[in-house]
């Protein structure tokens, strides 16, 4: 692909799904289709971003997102530097803006950032002169996860429009839930959230989603169940009596899956807590597309980086 001939996104940064139009999302998917073909070739690399330097700065732990962004950047021939807050001068008191400006002084064009505080990417975009990609900001948004999730549903069913998606688990502390709701609704899907009352935010009705507290009813309604982890690291009080009780009421096992009237698709953004929100026989079943989601993450992130880089040329 020639950068000069590509269609453009309506945004310079990717801070959240709320900033993307339907046309932006469709353009990202079409571009990801092309990159998925590239990734299935013996030579998985293209020279598209060979003039671009990208810094991955992670203030929170990550396996999938960090590796997936780094692989996407390397497949596009970008120069890549990685920064983990735990082994940096942040531990000596350096601020976020000082940290990033120091990295940018080394002629970095784009920053991919994960941060525990909601809005950290938005804040940064107002204070530094580089493109920002939000790789997850607290319990706010995780836009590339939502894009790869919707892309995986499109791959499975041919279209997202008209599909019924149940997002099940700890909605209150989940950036994946909010970004998925916004993305799926833009693409014409119906969305339901399911979990204990204490883990469903009070404002959720204003987003136009259905709310269900009974797991089996949610599963019988949906085409796709996206199972979320309990985010104990973001919980400073107890939201339910015990993980055992949560698992008994909201854990998806093979017996429940096999009792449903139809065959549904199982998704999970990872990391999985096997035996809590999902049992191994479900996570590893033929109805699960969990590893397809991870595979699609590289193509989606290649598409996002490629299209954003085209904004500044
Ligand atoms: N899905 C996801 O964001 O996983 P990581 O925390 O491992 O990046």
Short mmCIF file of C-alpha atoms and ligand atoms in Angstrom, two decimals:
data_model
loop_
_atom_site.label_atom_id
_atom_site.label_comp_id
_atom_site.label_asym_id
_atom_site.label_seq_id
_atom_site.Cartn_x
_atom_site.Cartn_y
_atom_site.Cartn_z
CA UNK A 1 0.00 0.00 0.00
CA UNK A 2 1.18 3.54 -0.83
CA UNK A 3 0.67 5.96 2.09
CA UNK A 4 -0.21 8.78 -0.35
CA UNK A 5 -3.16 6.83 -1.84
CA UNK A 6 -4.80 5.58 1.36
CA UNK A 7 -8.07 6.81 2.80
CA UNK A 8 -7.67 8.68 6.06
CA UNK A 9 -9.08 8.31 9.57
CA UNK A 10 -11.03 11.25 10.99
CA UNK A 11 -8.71 11.40 14.01
CA UNK A 12 -4.98 12.05 14.54
CA UNK A 13 -4.81 9.93 17.73
CA UNK A 14 -6.60 6.75 18.80
CA UNK A 15 -7.72 7.66 22.31
CA UNK A 16 -11.07 5.87 22.43
CA UNK A 17 -13.77 4.26 20.30
CA UNK A 18 -15.99 7.26 21.02
CA UNK A 19 -13.77 9.35 18.69
CA UNK A 20 -14.14 6.92 15.74
CA UNK A 21 -16.87 7.15 13.09
CA UNK A 22 -18.44 4.04 11.55
CA UNK A 23 -16.43 4.85 8.39
CA UNK A 24 -13.21 4.93 10.48
CA UNK A 25 -13.98 1.48 11.94
CA UNK A 26 -14.81 0.03 8.51
CA UNK A 27 -11.59 1.50 7.08
CA UNK A 28 -9.59 -0.08 9.94
CA UNK A 29 -11.26 -3.47 9.26
CA UNK A 30 -10.63 -3.31 5.49
CA UNK A 31 -6.99 -2.38 6.13
CA UNK A 32 -6.69 -5.18 8.72
CA UNK A 33 -8.06 -7.67 6.13
CA UNK A 34 -5.11 -6.76 3.88
CA UNK A 35 -2.60 -7.05 6.73
CA UNK A 36 -4.07 -10.39 7.82
CA UNK A 37 -3.25 -11.69 4.32
CA UNK A 38 0.31 -10.35 4.76
CA UNK A 39 0.61 -12.14 8.13
CA UNK A 40 -0.33 -15.45 6.48
CA UNK A 41 2.46 -15.17 3.90
CA UNK A 42 5.91 -16.75 4.40
CA UNK A 43 7.42 -13.21 4.54
CA UNK A 44 5.23 -11.38 7.06
CA UNK A 45 6.87 -7.98 6.78
CA UNK A 46 6.06 -4.86 4.72
CA UNK A 47 8.09 -1.61 4.53
CA UNK A 48 5.10 0.71 5.20
CA UNK A 49 6.41 2.38 8.41
CA UNK A 50 10.17 2.18 7.84
CA UNK A 51 10.56 5.95 8.50
CA UNK A 52 8.53 5.88 11.75
CA UNK A 53 9.78 5.40 15.32
CA UNK A 54 7.26 4.22 17.92
CA UNK A 55 7.62 4.08 21.72
CA UNK A 56 5.54 1.57 23.65
CA UNK A 57 5.22 2.97 27.16
CA UNK A 58 3.48 0.70 29.64
CA UNK A 59 2.69 1.87 33.19
CA UNK A 60 0.66 -1.33 33.81
CA UNK A 61 1.35 -5.00 33.15
CA UNK A 62 0.43 -6.48 29.78
CA UNK A 63 1.11 -9.62 27.76
CA UNK A 64 -1.18 -9.58 24.70
CA UNK A 65 -1.44 -5.84 24.01
CA UNK A 66 2.28 -5.05 24.42
CA UNK A 67 3.52 -8.01 22.36
CA UNK A 68 0.83 -7.50 19.75
CA UNK A 69 1.68 -3.80 19.27
CA UNK A 70 5.41 -4.60 19.11
CA UNK A 71 4.87 -7.35 16.54
CA UNK A 72 2.55 -5.09 14.51
CA UNK A 73 5.22 -2.36 14.51
CA UNK A 74 7.98 -4.78 13.49
CA UNK A 75 5.81 -6.32 10.73
CA UNK A 76 5.39 -2.75 9.39
CA UNK A 77 9.20 -2.15 9.59
CA UNK A 78 8.90 0.66 12.18
CA UNK A 79 11.72 1.31 14.66
CA UNK A 80 10.51 0.34 18.13
CA UNK A 81 11.53 1.25 21.68
CA UNK A 82 9.89 -0.28 24.75
CA UNK A 83 9.48 1.32 28.14
CA UNK A 84 8.15 -0.37 31.29
CA UNK A 85 7.42 2.05 34.15
CA UNK A 86 8.51 -0.48 36.78
CA UNK A 87 12.12 -0.42 35.51
CA UNK A 88 12.26 3.31 34.63
CA UNK A 89 12.97 6.65 36.32
CA UNK A 90 9.23 7.01 37.06
CA UNK A 91 10.09 5.14 40.26
CA UNK A 92 12.42 8.12 41.10
CA UNK A 93 9.54 10.62 40.82
CA UNK A 94 9.65 11.69 37.14
CA UNK A 95 6.27 12.94 35.84
CA UNK A 96 4.34 11.44 32.90
CA UNK A 97 4.89 14.53 30.71
CA UNK A 98 8.63 14.70 31.54
CA UNK A 99 9.00 10.98 30.88
CA UNK A 100 7.29 11.15 27.50
CA UNK A 101 8.98 14.41 26.44
CA UNK A 102 12.36 12.84 27.19
CA UNK A 103 11.42 9.87 25.01
CA UNK A 104 10.21 12.22 22.26
CA UNK A 105 13.53 14.15 22.34
CA UNK A 106 15.00 10.97 20.93
CA UNK A 107 12.87 11.65 17.78
CA UNK A 108 9.93 9.34 18.45
CA UNK A 109 6.89 9.90 16.20
CA UNK A 110 4.18 7.91 17.93
CA UNK A 111 3.48 6.77 21.51
CA UNK A 112 1.48 3.66 22.41
CA UNK A 113 0.57 4.01 26.08
CA UNK A 114 -1.09 1.88 28.76
CA UNK A 115 -1.76 3.69 32.03
CA UNK A 116 -3.78 2.92 35.19
CA UNK A 117 -5.53 6.35 35.17
CA UNK A 118 -8.64 6.96 33.03
CA UNK A 119 -7.99 9.78 30.57
CA UNK A 120 -4.18 9.53 30.73
CA UNK A 121 -3.94 9.31 26.92
CA UNK A 122 -6.27 12.29 26.44
CA UNK A 123 -4.19 14.31 28.93
CA UNK A 124 -0.97 13.41 27.15
CA UNK A 125 -2.35 14.25 23.70
CA UNK A 126 -2.98 17.82 24.92
CA UNK A 127 0.56 18.30 26.20
CA UNK A 128 2.95 16.62 23.76
CA UNK A 129 3.57 16.84 20.05
CA UNK A 130 3.23 13.18 19.02
CA UNK A 131 0.47 10.83 17.99
CA UNK A 132 -0.97 8.82 20.90
CA UNK A 133 -2.51 5.36 20.78
CA UNK A 134 -4.39 4.35 23.94
CA UNK A 135 -3.46 0.77 24.86
CA UNK A 136 -5.82 0.86 27.88
CA UNK A 137 -6.39 3.70 30.39
CA UNK A 138 -7.65 2.45 33.74
CA UNK A 139 -11.31 1.41 33.63
CA UNK A 140 -12.00 3.85 30.77
CA UNK A 141 -11.23 2.59 27.22
CA UNK A 142 -9.21 -0.08 25.41
CA UNK A 143 -9.98 0.82 21.79
CA UNK A 144 -7.76 -1.67 19.96
CA UNK A 145 -9.20 -4.54 22.06
CA UNK A 146 -12.74 -3.52 21.04
CA UNK A 147 -11.68 -3.25 17.39
CA UNK A 148 -10.09 -6.72 17.39
CA UNK A 149 -13.13 -8.15 19.19
CA UNK A 150 -15.58 -6.70 16.66
CA UNK A 151 -13.27 -7.74 13.78
CA UNK A 152 -13.29 -11.32 15.16
CA UNK A 153 -17.13 -11.32 15.31
CA UNK A 154 -17.23 -9.98 11.71
CA UNK A 155 -14.79 -12.75 10.68
CA UNK A 156 -16.95 -15.43 12.36
CA UNK A 157 -20.39 -14.25 11.15
CA UNK A 158 -19.60 -12.09 8.08
CA UNK A 159 -21.15 -9.00 9.75
CA UNK A 160 -21.52 -7.45 13.19
CA UNK A 161 -24.83 -5.70 12.45
CA UNK A 162 -27.83 -7.49 13.97
CA UNK A 163 -25.73 -9.77 16.19
CA UNK A 164 -26.53 -10.09 19.88
CA UNK A 165 -23.48 -9.77 22.12
CA UNK A 166 -23.56 -10.40 25.89
CA UNK A 167 -20.65 -8.96 27.88
CA UNK A 168 -20.53 -10.91 31.13
CA UNK A 169 -18.64 -10.28 34.37
CA UNK A 170 -16.96 -7.29 36.01
CA UNK A 171 -18.41 -4.49 33.86
CA UNK A 172 -17.74 -1.82 36.52
CA UNK A 173 -13.93 -2.05 36.36
CA UNK A 174 -13.63 -2.98 32.68
CA UNK A 175 -12.22 -0.74 29.92
CA UNK A 176 -12.92 -3.62 27.50
CA UNK A 177 -16.65 -3.44 28.31
CA UNK A 178 -17.04 0.29 27.59
CA UNK A 179 -15.00 0.20 24.36
CA UNK A 180 -16.85 -2.94 23.19
CA UNK A 181 -20.27 -1.41 23.90
CA UNK A 182 -19.40 1.74 21.91
CA UNK A 183 -17.82 -0.17 19.00
CA UNK A 184 -20.50 -2.88 18.69
CA UNK A 185 -23.35 -0.36 18.84
CA UNK A 186 -21.71 1.79 16.14
CA UNK A 187 -21.60 -1.33 13.97
CA UNK A 188 -25.30 -2.12 14.56
CA UNK A 189 -25.07 -4.96 17.13
CA UNK A 190 -27.35 -5.34 20.15
CA UNK A 191 -25.44 -5.41 23.43
CA UNK A 192 -26.37 -6.84 26.83
CA UNK A 193 -24.29 -6.68 30.01
CA UNK A 194 -24.63 -9.39 32.66
CA UNK A 195 -23.22 -9.68 36.16
CA UNK A 196 -24.01 -9.07 39.82
CA UNK A 197 -25.68 -5.69 40.55
CA UNK A 198 -22.56 -4.49 42.36
CA UNK A 199 -20.41 -4.99 39.23
CA UNK A 200 -22.75 -3.20 36.79
CA UNK A 201 -22.28 0.62 36.75
CA UNK A 202 -25.42 2.65 37.55
CA UNK A 203 -25.05 4.72 34.33
CA UNK A 204 -25.05 1.68 32.03
CA UNK A 205 -28.72 2.09 30.99
CA UNK A 206 -27.86 5.50 29.49
CA UNK A 207 -25.60 3.70 26.98
CA UNK A 208 -28.63 1.85 25.56
CA UNK A 209 -27.56 -1.66 26.57
CA UNK A 210 -29.79 -4.39 28.05
CA UNK A 211 -29.00 -5.41 31.64
CA UNK A 212 -29.41 -9.00 32.88
CA UNK A 213 -28.38 -10.51 36.19
CA UNK A 214 -29.09 -14.15 35.30
CA UNK A 215 -26.25 -15.85 33.42
CA UNK A 216 -28.36 -18.53 31.69
CA UNK A 217 -30.91 -15.96 30.47
CA UNK A 218 -28.06 -13.84 29.03
CA UNK A 219 -26.52 -16.87 27.31
CA UNK A 220 -29.87 -17.93 25.83
CA UNK A 221 -30.35 -14.39 24.43
CA UNK A 222 -26.96 -13.91 22.79
CA UNK A 223 -25.07 -15.08 19.69
CA UNK A 224 -21.73 -14.25 21.31
CA UNK A 225 -20.72 -14.24 24.99
CA UNK A 226 -17.68 -12.11 25.86
CA UNK A 227 -16.56 -13.34 29.30
CA UNK A 228 -14.67 -10.81 31.42
CA UNK A 229 -12.23 -11.38 34.26
CA UNK A 230 -12.90 -10.12 37.78
CA UNK A 231 -10.42 -7.20 38.08
CA UNK A 232 -9.38 -7.69 41.70
CA UNK A 233 -6.49 -5.23 41.21
CA UNK A 234 -9.01 -2.37 40.70
CA UNK A 235 -11.30 -3.37 43.61
CA UNK A 236 -10.63 -1.62 46.90
CA UNK A 237 -13.80 -3.01 48.56
CA UNK A 238 -15.58 -6.39 48.36
CA UNK A 239 -18.21 -6.46 45.59
CA UNK A 240 -19.30 -10.09 46.19
CA UNK A 241 -18.83 -12.54 49.08
CA UNK A 242 -16.23 -14.84 47.49
CA UNK A 243 -14.74 -15.89 44.13
CA UNK A 244 -16.29 -19.33 44.71
CA UNK A 245 -19.78 -17.82 44.98
CA UNK A 246 -19.15 -15.57 41.94
CA UNK A 247 -18.06 -18.60 39.96
CA UNK A 248 -21.16 -20.59 40.99
CA UNK A 249 -23.47 -17.78 39.76
CA UNK A 250 -21.54 -16.27 36.83
CA UNK A 251 -18.88 -18.82 35.84
CA UNK A 252 -19.44 -20.39 32.41
CA UNK A 253 -18.90 -24.16 32.33
CA UNK A 254 -19.46 -26.84 29.66
CA UNK A 255 -22.64 -28.15 31.32
CA UNK A 256 -24.30 -24.71 31.01
CA UNK A 257 -22.94 -24.22 27.46
CA UNK A 258 -24.28 -27.61 26.31
CA UNK A 259 -27.70 -26.94 27.89
CA UNK A 260 -28.37 -23.88 25.69
CA UNK A 261 -30.85 -24.06 22.79
CA UNK A 262 -28.27 -22.87 20.23
CA UNK A 263 -24.51 -22.89 19.66
CA UNK A 264 -23.06 -19.57 20.79
CA UNK A 265 -19.53 -18.20 20.29
CA UNK A 266 -17.29 -17.66 23.32
CA UNK A 267 -14.86 -14.75 23.55
CA UNK A 268 -12.52 -13.50 26.28
CA UNK A 269 -10.05 -10.57 26.05
CA UNK A 270 -7.59 -12.29 28.39
CA UNK A 271 -5.97 -12.82 30.75
CA UNK A 272 -8.26 -15.74 31.68
CA UNK A 273 -8.76 -16.82 35.26
CA UNK A 274 -9.57 -20.46 34.51
CA UNK A 275 -12.15 -21.87 36.91
CA UNK A 276 -13.47 -18.43 37.92
CA UNK A 277 -15.33 -16.74 35.00
CA UNK A 278 -14.76 -19.62 32.55
CA UNK A 279 -13.74 -23.27 32.84
CA UNK A 280 -10.95 -24.76 30.71
CA UNK A 281 -13.32 -27.03 28.78
CA UNK A 282 -15.20 -23.90 27.57
CA UNK A 283 -12.11 -21.73 26.98
CA UNK A 284 -10.52 -24.50 24.90
CA UNK A 285 -13.73 -25.67 23.18
CA UNK A 286 -14.48 -25.41 19.45
CA UNK A 287 -17.01 -22.67 20.28
CA UNK A 288 -14.22 -20.48 21.67
CA UNK A 289 -12.50 -17.92 19.39
CA UNK A 290 -10.21 -16.60 22.15
CA UNK A 291 -6.95 -17.33 20.28
CA UNK A 292 -8.44 -15.98 17.03
CA UNK A 293 -8.96 -12.70 18.90
CA UNK A 294 -5.26 -12.65 19.82
CA UNK A 295 -4.23 -13.45 16.22
CA UNK A 296 -6.49 -10.69 14.85
CA UNK A 297 -5.00 -8.23 17.34
CA UNK A 298 -1.79 -8.00 15.32
CA UNK A 299 -3.59 -7.22 12.03
CA UNK A 300 -5.87 -4.68 13.72
CA UNK A 301 -2.94 -2.91 15.39
CA UNK A 302 -1.00 -2.89 12.09
CA UNK A 303 -4.04 -1.24 10.47
CA UNK A 304 -4.40 1.37 13.24
CA UNK A 305 -0.68 2.30 13.21
CA UNK A 306 -0.53 2.39 9.41
CA UNK A 307 -3.62 4.60 9.09
CA UNK A 308 -2.54 6.96 11.89
CA UNK A 309 0.91 7.33 10.33
CA UNK A 310 -0.86 8.34 7.09
CA UNK A 311 -2.48 11.28 8.93
CA UNK A 312 0.78 13.21 9.22
CA UNK A 313 2.12 12.72 5.68
N1 LIG B 1 -6.50 -8.08 26.62
C1 LIG B 1 -5.49 -7.42 27.21
O1 LIG B 1 -5.47 -6.18 27.27
O2 LIG B 1 -4.51 -8.24 27.70
P1 LIG B 1 -3.13 -7.73 28.35
O3 LIG B 1 -3.48 -7.04 29.65
O4 LIG B 1 -2.30 -8.96 28.55
O5 LIG B 1 -2.51 -6.76 27.39
#
